[in-house]
Amino acid sequence: MAKTLIILFFATLILGVPVAFTMGIAGIVAVYLDGSLNPLVATQRMFAGIDSFPLMAVPFFILASELMTACGLTRSLLGFANALVGHLRGGLGHVNILVSMLFAGISGSALADAAGPSAIVMRMMREAGYDKYYAGALSAATATIGPIIPPSILAVIFAISTSGVTVAGLFLAGIVPGILLGVSLAIANHIISVRNGYRGREDRASMKELSGATLAALPAIIMPAIILGGILLGVFTPTEAGAVASAYALLLGLVLRSFTFRGIYAAFVRAAVVTSSVFLIVALASIFAWLLTYLQIPQQLASVISTITDSRLGILFILAGFALVCGFFIDTLPALIILTPILGPIAYSAGVDPLQFGMMLVLNLTIGMITPPVGPVLFVISAVGRLRLEALAKAVLPLLIAELLVLLLVILVPGVSTFVPNLFGFAN
């Protein structure tokens, strides 16, 4: 069955079949052709993959993001970021980074960031004289902060795909790496801006302007605090936090009178479409991931790795390299569902903290969103900005190096991922 599963997977992948259907077709056909398992197991495992209470947080966070965008708070975040860092060298680049960090606390999705605030700032950068490909590359790179800073959709998926990790713990594990991503991109933006003569706004924002911008953006800024604070204080679960975030965004839009009936309807429709695609991927990937576990692929891979090294750090580097290569060719969400049950047991048996491994894997695959040939964020930015994909991929390389340095730090220093969770009692 293992040979059938792998051959079908790569054959359909080469034919250009979407990766979600690739995993579903490979899993279902392998079960039917093998004959040793009841064919109903394929359907059962698909539904078991989405039969999860924590997974219900995903549609709520997606809806909250759509509602916050619909009520115009993205523009408020832009104004706040511009007032705060717009005067620095390469000011609009720093605005791009800061807005993505703030929006990450609302959306938890790289694609939502790329299609929303990052796309807006990209147009602003181009109008201000920045090279169009650098503006697109920076917008793509900053969008990858979305799945790292909590709340994170990928963190939810990882937590339900492995044991010993809670959604809240992994949310907290993403705080420091998310901030480091922003800092590394800010440093890269400063260097590139000095080299190319990109300047910031002519005058520093006055205290009155900064106060007004802060007040306008405050409802959006405090939303992550409401989510994380409620979870840590035990007021609600991560799933309930998603519902609270959606209710907060809806109430905010009604109070500010920035909603129209058509706008609310469109936000719900977009959230439903995105949620449907996520759940379809999770369901189809679940049968594939279960078969890999059933066929003892993790144990076989672990025995191969053990012949190379028994060092905890060495094993973590091998797993990181393997995940990075997978991220080049497989979309982030399916890759996460497939790799978690395969690589997780290997890392845990080597003594790697589950929170460190989870953050390493999520960050690794998120970086893969800006690497060709799959790179979904690159495709979004390329389409929105009408940019040639190959030139965009070349422009993103210096920023990709900056993000890989953060990944290296996550691998070498466990405390980057575990320090904050340990402060709140999420030690493993």
JSON list of N, CA and C in Angstrom, two decimals, residues 44-102:
[
{"chain": "A", "resi": 44, "resn": "GLN", "atom": "N", "xyz": [-14.38, 7.68, 7.00]},
{"chain": "A", "resi": 44, "resn": "GLN", "atom": "CA", "xyz": [-14.34, 7.89, 8.45]},
{"chain": "A", "resi": 44, "resn": "GLN", "atom": "C", "xyz": [-13.18, 8.79, 8.85]},
{"chain": "A", "resi": 45, "resn": "ARG", "atom": "N", "xyz": [-12.00, 8.55, 8.26]},
{"chain": "A", "resi": 45, "resn": "ARG", "atom": "CA", "xyz": [-10.83, 9.35, 8.61]},
{"chain": "A", "resi": 45, "resn": "ARG", "atom": "C", "xyz": [-10.96, 10.79, 8.11]},
{"chain": "A", "resi": 46, "resn": "MET", "atom": "N", "xyz": [-11.61, 10.97, 6.97]},
{"chain": "A", "resi": 46, "resn": "MET", "atom": "CA", "xyz": [-11.82, 12.32, 6.45]},
{"chain": "A", "resi": 46, "resn": "MET", "atom": "C", "xyz": [-12.70, 13.13, 7.39]},
{"chain": "A", "resi": 47, "resn": "PHE", "atom": "N", "xyz": [-13.79, 12.52, 7.83]},
{"chain": "A", "resi": 47, "resn": "PHE", "atom": "CA", "xyz": [-14.68, 13.24, 8.75]},
{"chain": "A", "resi": 47, "resn": "PHE", "atom": "C", "xyz": [-14.06, 13.39, 10.13]},
{"chain": "A", "resi": 48, "resn": "ALA", "atom": "N", "xyz": [-13.27, 12.40, 10.55]},
{"chain": "A", "resi": 48, "resn": "ALA", "atom": "CA", "xyz": [-12.59, 12.52, 11.85]},
{"chain": "A", "resi": 48, "resn": "ALA", "atom": "C", "xyz": [-11.62, 13.69, 11.84]},
{"chain": "A", "resi": 49, "resn": "GLY", "atom": "N", "xyz": [-11.05, 13.98, 10.67]},
{"chain": "A", "resi": 49, "resn": "GLY", "atom": "CA", "xyz": [-10.10, 15.07, 10.56]},
{"chain": "A", "resi": 49, "resn": "GLY", "atom": "C", "xyz": [-10.70, 16.44, 10.84]},
{"chain": "A", "resi": 50, "resn": "ILE", "atom": "N", "xyz": [-11.99, 16.60, 10.54]},
{"chain": "A", "resi": 50, "resn": "ILE", "atom": "CA", "xyz": [-12.63, 17.90, 10.77]},
{"chain": "A", "resi": 50, "resn": "ILE", "atom": "C", "xyz": [-13.59, 17.87, 11.95]},
{"chain": "A", "resi": 51, "resn": "ASP", "atom": "N", "xyz": [-13.71, 16.71, 12.59]},
{"chain": "A", "resi": 51, "resn": "ASP", "atom": "CA", "xyz": [-14.59, 16.59, 13.76]},
{"chain": "A", "resi": 51, "resn": "ASP", "atom": "C", "xyz": [-13.80, 16.97, 15.00]},
{"chain": "A", "resi": 52, "resn": "SER", "atom": "N", "xyz": [-13.54, 18.28, 15.14]},
{"chain": "A", "resi": 52, "resn": "SER", "atom": "CA", "xyz": [-12.69, 18.76, 16.22]},
{"chain": "A", "resi": 52, "resn": "SER", "atom": "C", "xyz": [-13.21, 20.09, 16.73]},
{"chain": "A", "resi": 53, "resn": "PHE", "atom": "N", "xyz": [-13.39, 20.18, 18.05]},
{"chain": "A", "resi": 53, "resn": "PHE", "atom": "CA", "xyz": [-13.86, 21.44, 18.63]},
{"chain": "A", "resi": 53, "resn": "PHE", "atom": "C", "xyz": [-12.84, 22.57, 18.45]},
{"chain": "A", "resi": 54, "resn": "PRO", "atom": "N", "xyz": [-11.52, 22.33, 18.70]},
{"chain": "A", "resi": 54, "resn": "PRO", "atom": "CA", "xyz": [-10.55, 23.42, 18.48]},
{"chain": "A", "resi": 54, "resn": "PRO", "atom": "C", "xyz": [-10.54, 23.93, 17.04]},
{"chain": "A", "resi": 55, "resn": "LEU", "atom": "N", "xyz": [-10.83, 23.03, 16.07]},
{"chain": "A", "resi": 55, "resn": "LEU", "atom": "CA", "xyz": [-10.82, 23.43, 14.67]},
{"chain": "A", "resi": 55, "resn": "LEU", "atom": "C", "xyz": [-11.92, 24.45, 14.37]},
{"chain": "A", "resi": 56, "resn": "MET", "atom": "N", "xyz": [-12.95, 24.49, 15.20]},
{"chain": "A", "resi": 56, "resn": "MET", "atom": "CA", "xyz": [-14.03, 25.46, 15.00]},
{"chain": "A", "resi": 56, "resn": "MET", "atom": "C", "xyz": [-13.54, 26.91, 15.18]},
{"chain": "A", "resi": 57, "resn": "ALA", "atom": "N", "xyz": [-12.36, 27.07, 15.79]},
{"chain": "A", "resi": 57, "resn": "ALA", "atom": "CA", "xyz": [-11.80, 28.41, 15.94]},
{"chain": "A", "resi": 57, "resn": "ALA", "atom": "C", "xyz": [-11.44, 29.02, 14.59]},
{"chain": "A", "resi": 58, "resn": "VAL", "atom": "N", "xyz": [-11.10, 28.17, 13.62]},
{"chain": "A", "resi": 58, "resn": "VAL", "atom": "CA", "xyz": [-10.64, 28.65, 12.31]},
{"chain": "A", "resi": 58, "resn": "VAL", "atom": "C", "xyz": [-11.68, 29.52, 11.61]},
{"chain": "A", "resi": 59, "resn": "PRO", "atom": "N", "xyz": [-12.93, 29.04, 11.40]},
{"chain": "A", "resi": 59, "resn": "PRO", "atom": "CA", "xyz": [-13.90, 29.91, 10.72]},
{"chain": "A", "resi": 59, "resn": "PRO", "atom": "C", "xyz": [-14.20, 31.19, 11.48]},
{"chain": "A", "resi": 60, "resn": "PHE", "atom": "N", "xyz": [-14.14, 31.15, 12.80]},
{"chain": "A", "resi": 60, "resn": "PHE", "atom": "CA", "xyz": [-14.40, 32.37, 13.58]},
{"chain": "A", "resi": 60, "resn": "PHE", "atom": "C", "xyz": [-13.29, 33.40, 13.40]},
{"chain": "A", "resi": 61, "resn": "PHE", "atom": "N", "xyz": [-12.03, 32.96, 13.41]},
{"chain": "A", "resi": 61, "resn": "PHE", "atom": "CA", "xyz": [-10.93, 33.90, 13.20]},
{"chain": "A", "resi": 61, "resn": "PHE", "atom": "C", "xyz": [-10.94, 34.45, 11.77]},
{"chain": "A", "resi": 62, "resn": "ILE", "atom": "N", "xyz": [-11.30, 33.61, 10.82]},
{"chain": "A", "resi": 62, "resn": "ILE", "atom": "CA", "xyz": [-11.40, 34.08, 9.43]},
{"chain": "A", "resi": 62, "resn": "ILE", "atom": "C", "xyz": [-12.51, 35.13, 9.32]},
{"chain": "A", "resi": 63, "resn": "LEU", "atom": "N", "xyz": [-13.65, 34.87, 9.94]},
{"chain": "A", "resi": 63, "resn": "LEU", "atom": "CA", "xyz": [-14.77, 35.82, 9.91]},
{"chain": "A", "resi": 63, "resn": "LEU", "atom": "C", "xyz": [-14.39, 37.12, 10.61]},
{"chain": "A", "resi": 64, "resn": "ALA", "atom": "N", "xyz": [-13.71, 37.03, 11.75]},
{"chain": "A", "resi": 64, "resn": "ALA", "atom": "CA", "xyz": [-13.28, 38.24, 12.47]},
{"chain": "A", "resi": 64, "resn": "ALA", "atom": "C", "xyz": [-12.39, 39.10, 11.59]},
{"chain": "A", "resi": 65, "resn": "SER", "atom": "N", "xyz": [-11.47, 38.46, 10.87]},
{"chain": "A", "resi": 65, "resn": "SER", "atom": "CA", "xyz": [-10.57, 39.20, 9.98]},
{"chain": "A", "resi": 65, "resn": "SER", "atom": "C", "xyz": [-11.35, 39.90, 8.87]},
{"chain": "A", "resi": 66, "resn": "GLU", "atom": "N", "xyz": [-12.31, 39.19, 8.27]},
{"chain": "A", "resi": 66, "resn": "GLU", "atom": "CA", "xyz": [-13.11, 39.77, 7.18]},
{"chain": "A", "resi": 66, "resn": "GLU", "atom": "C", "xyz": [-13.95, 40.94, 7.69]},
{"chain": "A", "resi": 67, "resn": "LEU", "atom": "N", "xyz": [-14.51, 40.80, 8.88]},
{"chain": "A", "resi": 67, "resn": "LEU", "atom": "CA", "xyz": [-15.35, 41.87, 9.44]},
{"chain": "A", "resi": 67, "resn": "LEU", "atom": "C", "xyz": [-14.52, 43.10, 9.79]},
{"chain": "A", "resi": 68, "resn": "MET", "atom": "N", "xyz": [-13.32, 42.87, 10.35]},
{"chain": "A", "resi": 68, "resn": "MET", "atom": "CA", "xyz": [-12.45, 43.99, 10.70]},
{"chain": "A", "resi": 68, "resn": "MET", "atom": "C", "xyz": [-12.02, 44.75, 9.45]},
{"chain": "A", "resi": 69, "resn": "THR", "atom": "N", "xyz": [-11.76, 44.03, 8.37]},
{"chain": "A", "resi": 69, "resn": "THR", "atom": "CA", "xyz": [-11.41, 44.68, 7.10]},
{"chain": "A", "resi": 69, "resn": "THR", "atom": "C", "xyz": [-12.60, 45.44, 6.54]},
{"chain": "A", "resi": 70, "resn": "ALA", "atom": "N", "xyz": [-13.79, 44.82, 6.63]},
{"chain": "A", "resi": 70, "resn": "ALA", "atom": "CA", "xyz": [-15.00, 45.43, 6.07]},
{"chain": "A", "resi": 70, "resn": "ALA", "atom": "C", "xyz": [-15.38, 46.72, 6.79]},
{"chain": "A", "resi": 71, "resn": "CYS", "atom": "N", "xyz": [-15.06, 46.81, 8.09]},
{"chain": "A", "resi": 71, "resn": "CYS", "atom": "CA", "xyz": [-15.44, 48.02, 8.83]},
{"chain": "A", "resi": 71, "resn": "CYS", "atom": "C", "xyz": [-14.37, 49.11, 8.77]},
{"chain": "A", "resi": 72, "resn": "GLY", "atom": "N", "xyz": [-13.35, 48.90, 7.93]},
{"chain": "A", "resi": 72, "resn": "GLY", "atom": "CA", "xyz": [-12.39, 49.96, 7.64]},
{"chain": "A", "resi": 72, "resn": "GLY", "atom": "C", "xyz": [-11.24, 50.13, 8.61]},
{"chain": "A", "resi": 73, "resn": "LEU", "atom": "N", "xyz": [-11.06, 49.19, 9.52]},
{"chain": "A", "resi": 73, "resn": "LEU", "atom": "CA", "xyz": [-10.00, 49.36, 10.52]},
{"chain": "A", "resi": 73, "resn": "LEU", "atom": "C", "xyz": [-8.61, 49.08, 9.96]},
{"chain": "A", "resi": 74, "resn": "THR", "atom": "N", "xyz": [-8.53, 48.46, 8.77]},
{"chain": "A", "resi": 74, "resn": "THR", "atom": "CA", "xyz": [-7.23, 48.29, 8.14]},
{"chain": "A", "resi": 74, "resn": "THR", "atom": "C", "xyz": [-6.60, 49.65, 7.85]},
{"chain": "A", "resi": 75, "resn": "ARG", "atom": "N", "xyz": [-7.43, 50.57, 7.37]},
{"chain": "A", "resi": 75, "resn": "ARG", "atom": "CA", "xyz": [-6.95, 51.93, 7.09]},
{"chain": "A", "resi": 75, "resn": "ARG", "atom": "C", "xyz": [-6.48, 52.62, 8.38]},
{"chain": "A", "resi": 76, "resn": "SER", "atom": "N", "xyz": [-7.17, 52.36, 9.47]},
{"chain": "A", "resi": 76, "resn": "SER", "atom": "CA", "xyz": [-6.78, 52.94, 10.75]},
{"chain": "A", "resi": 76, "resn": "SER", "atom": "C", "xyz": [-5.41, 52.43, 11.19]},
{"chain": "A", "resi": 77, "resn": "LEU", "atom": "N", "xyz": [-5.15, 51.14, 10.97]},
{"chain": "A", "resi": 77, "resn": "LEU", "atom": "CA", "xyz": [-3.85, 50.56, 11.30]},
{"chain": "A", "resi": 77, "resn": "LEU", "atom": "C", "xyz": [-2.75, 51.18, 10.44]},
{"chain": "A", "resi": 78, "resn": "LEU", "atom": "N", "xyz": [-3.07, 51.43, 9.16]},
{"chain": "A", "resi": 78, "resn": "LEU", "atom": "CA", "xyz": [-2.11, 52.07, 8.26]},
{"chain": "A", "resi": 78, "resn": "LEU", "atom": "C", "xyz": [-1.75, 53.47, 8.76]},
{"chain": "A", "resi": 79, "resn": "GLY", "atom": "N", "xyz": [-2.77, 54.22, 9.17]},
{"chain": "A", "resi": 79, "resn": "GLY", "atom": "CA", "xyz": [-2.53, 55.57, 9.67]},
{"chain": "A", "resi": 79, "resn": "GLY", "atom": "C", "xyz": [-1.69, 55.56, 10.93]},
{"chain": "A", "resi": 80, "resn": "PHE", "atom": "N", "xyz": [-1.95, 54.62, 11.82]},
{"chain": "A", "resi": 80, "resn": "PHE", "atom": "CA", "xyz": [-1.19, 54.51, 13.07]},
{"chain": "A", "resi": 80, "resn": "PHE", "atom": "C", "xyz": [0.26, 54.16, 12.78]},
{"chain": "A", "resi": 81, "resn": "ALA", "atom": "N", "xyz": [0.49, 53.17, 11.91]},
{"chain": "A", "resi": 81, "resn": "ALA", "atom": "CA", "xyz": [1.85, 52.74, 11.58]},
{"chain": "A", "resi": 81, "resn": "ALA", "atom": "C", "xyz": [2.62, 53.86, 10.90]},
{"chain": "A", "resi": 82, "resn": "ASN", "atom": "N", "xyz": [1.95, 54.60, 10.02]},
{"chain": "A", "resi": 82, "resn": "ASN", "atom": "CA", "xyz": [2.62, 55.69, 9.30]},
{"chain": "A", "resi": 82, "resn": "ASN", "atom": "C", "xyz": [3.02, 56.81, 10.27]},
{"chain": "A", "resi": 83, "resn": "ALA", "atom": "N", "xyz": [2.15, 57.09, 11.23]},
{"chain": "A", "resi": 83, "resn": "ALA", "atom": "CA", "xyz": [2.46, 58.12, 12.22]},
{"chain": "A", "resi": 83, "resn": "ALA", "atom": "C", "xyz": [3.60, 57.70, 13.13]},
{"chain": "A", "resi": 84, "resn": "LEU", "atom": "N", "xyz": [3.71, 56.40, 13.38]},
{"chain": "A", "resi": 84, "resn": "LEU", "atom": "CA", "xyz": [4.71, 55.90, 14.33]},
{"chain": "A", "resi": 84, "resn": "LEU", "atom": "C", "xyz": [6.09, 55.73, 13.70]},
{"chain": "A", "resi": 85, "resn": "VAL", "atom": "N", "xyz": [6.16, 55.13, 12.51]},
{"chain": "A", "resi": 85, "resn": "VAL", "atom": "CA", "xyz": [7.47, 54.81, 11.92]},
{"chain": "A", "resi": 85, "resn": "VAL", "atom": "C", "xyz": [7.67, 55.37, 10.51]},
{"chain": "A", "resi": 86, "resn": "GLY", "atom": "N", "xyz": [6.69, 56.11, 10.00]},
{"chain": "A", "resi": 86, "resn": "GLY", "atom": "CA", "xyz": [6.78, 56.59, 8.63]},
{"chain": "A", "resi": 86, "resn": "GLY", "atom": "C", "xyz": [7.93, 57.53, 8.36]},
{"chain": "A", "resi": 87, "resn": "HIS", "atom": "N", "xyz": [8.47, 58.17, 9.40]},
{"chain": "A", "resi": 87, "resn": "HIS", "atom": "CA", "xyz": [9.56, 59.15, 9.23]},
{"chain": "A", "resi": 87, "resn": "HIS", "atom": "C", "xyz": [10.93, 58.49, 9.14]},
{"chain": "A", "resi": 88, "resn": "LEU", "atom": "N", "xyz": [11.03, 57.20, 9.44]},
{"chain": "A", "resi": 88, "resn": "LEU", "atom": "CA", "xyz": [12.31, 56.52, 9.42]},
{"chain": "A", "resi": 88, "resn": "LEU", "atom": "C", "xyz": [12.79, 56.31, 7.98]},
{"chain": "A", "resi": 89, "resn": "ARG", "atom": "N", "xyz": [14.08, 56.01, 7.82]},
{"chain": "A", "resi": 89, "resn": "ARG", "atom": "CA", "xyz": [14.61, 55.69, 6.50]},
{"chain": "A", "resi": 89, "resn": "ARG", "atom": "C", "xyz": [13.88, 54.46, 5.95]},
{"chain": "A", "resi": 90, "resn": "GLY", "atom": "N", "xyz": [13.37, 54.57, 4.71]},
{"chain": "A", "resi": 90, "resn": "GLY", "atom": "CA", "xyz": [12.55, 53.50, 4.15]},
{"chain": "A", "resi": 90, "resn": "GLY", "atom": "C", "xyz": [11.23, 53.41, 4.88]},
{"chain": "A", "resi": 91, "resn": "GLY", "atom": "N", "xyz": [10.66, 54.57, 5.23]},
{"chain": "A", "resi": 91, "resn": "GLY", "atom": "CA", "xyz": [9.50, 54.65, 6.11]},
{"chain": "A", "resi": 91, "resn": "GLY", "atom": "C", "xyz": [8.32, 53.79, 5.71]},
{"chain": "A", "resi": 92, "resn": "LEU", "atom": "N", "xyz": [7.94, 53.81, 4.43]},
{"chain": "A", "resi": 92, "resn": "LEU", "atom": "CA", "xyz": [6.78, 53.02, 4.01]},
{"chain": "A", "resi": 92, "resn": "LEU", "atom": "C", "xyz": [7.05, 51.52, 4.11]},
{"chain": "A", "resi": 93, "resn": "GLY", "atom": "N", "xyz": [8.32, 51.14, 3.97]},
{"chain": "A", "resi": 93, "resn": "GLY", "atom": "CA", "xyz": [8.68, 49.73, 4.18]},
{"chain": "A", "resi": 93, "resn": "GLY", "atom": "C", "xyz": [8.45, 49.33, 5.62]},
{"chain": "A", "resi": 94, "resn": "HIS", "atom": "N", "xyz": [8.84, 50.21, 6.56]},
{"chain": "A", "resi": 94, "resn": "HIS", "atom": "CA", "xyz": [8.61, 49.95, 7.98]},
{"chain": "A", "resi": 94, "resn": "HIS", "atom": "C", "xyz": [7.11, 49.96, 8.30]},
{"chain": "A", "resi": 95, "resn": "VAL", "atom": "N", "xyz": [6.37, 50.83, 7.62]},
{"chain": "A", "resi": 95, "resn": "VAL", "atom": "CA", "xyz": [4.90, 50.84, 7.79]},
{"chain": "A", "resi": 95, "resn": "VAL", "atom": "C", "xyz": [4.33, 49.50, 7.35]},
{"chain": "A", "resi": 96, "resn": "ASN", "atom": "N", "xyz": [4.81, 48.99, 6.23]},
{"chain": "A", "resi": 96, "resn": "ASN", "atom": "CA", "xyz": [4.37, 47.69, 5.72]},
{"chain": "A", "resi": 96, "resn": "ASN", "atom": "C", "xyz": [4.57, 46.60, 6.76]},
{"chain": "A", "resi": 97, "resn": "ILE", "atom": "N", "xyz": [5.75, 46.60, 7.38]},
{"chain": "A", "resi": 97, "resn": "ILE", "atom": "CA", "xyz": [6.08, 45.58, 8.37]},
{"chain": "A", "resi": 97, "resn": "ILE", "atom": "C", "xyz": [5.21, 45.71, 9.61]},
{"chain": "A", "resi": 98, "resn": "LEU", "atom": "N", "xyz": [5.09, 46.93, 10.13]},
{"chain": "A", "resi": 98, "resn": "LEU", "atom": "CA", "xyz": [4.33, 47.14, 11.36]},
{"chain": "A", "resi": 98, "resn": "LEU", "atom": "C", "xyz": [2.84, 46.84, 11.16]},
{"chain": "A", "resi": 99, "resn": "VAL", "atom": "N", "xyz": [2.29, 47.24, 10.03]},
{"chain": "A", "resi": 99, "resn": "VAL", "atom": "CA", "xyz": [0.88, 46.95, 9.76]},
{"chain": "A", "resi": 99, "resn": "VAL", "atom": "C", "xyz": [0.65, 45.44, 9.71]},
{"chain": "A", "resi": 100, "resn": "SER", "atom": "N", "xyz": [1.56, 44.71, 9.09]},
{"chain": "A", "resi": 100, "resn": "SER", "atom": "CA", "xyz": [1.42, 43.25, 9.02]},
{"chain": "A", "resi": 100, "resn": "SER", "atom": "C", "xyz": [1.49, 42.62, 10.41]},
{"chain": "A", "resi": 101, "resn": "MET", "atom": "N", "xyz": [2.35, 43.16, 11.28]},
{"chain": "A", "resi": 101, "resn": "MET", "atom": "CA", "xyz": [2.44, 42.63, 12.64]},
{"chain": "A", "resi": 101, "resn": "MET", "atom": "C", "xyz": [1.15, 42.91, 13.41]},
{"chain": "A", "resi": 102, "resn": "LEU", "atom": "N", "xyz": [0.57, 44.10, 13.22]},
{"chain": "A", "resi": 102, "resn": "LEU", "atom": "CA", "xyz": [-0.68, 44.44, 13.89]},
{"chain": "A", "resi": 102, "resn": "LEU", "atom": "C", "xyz": [-1.84, 43.63, 13.33]}
]
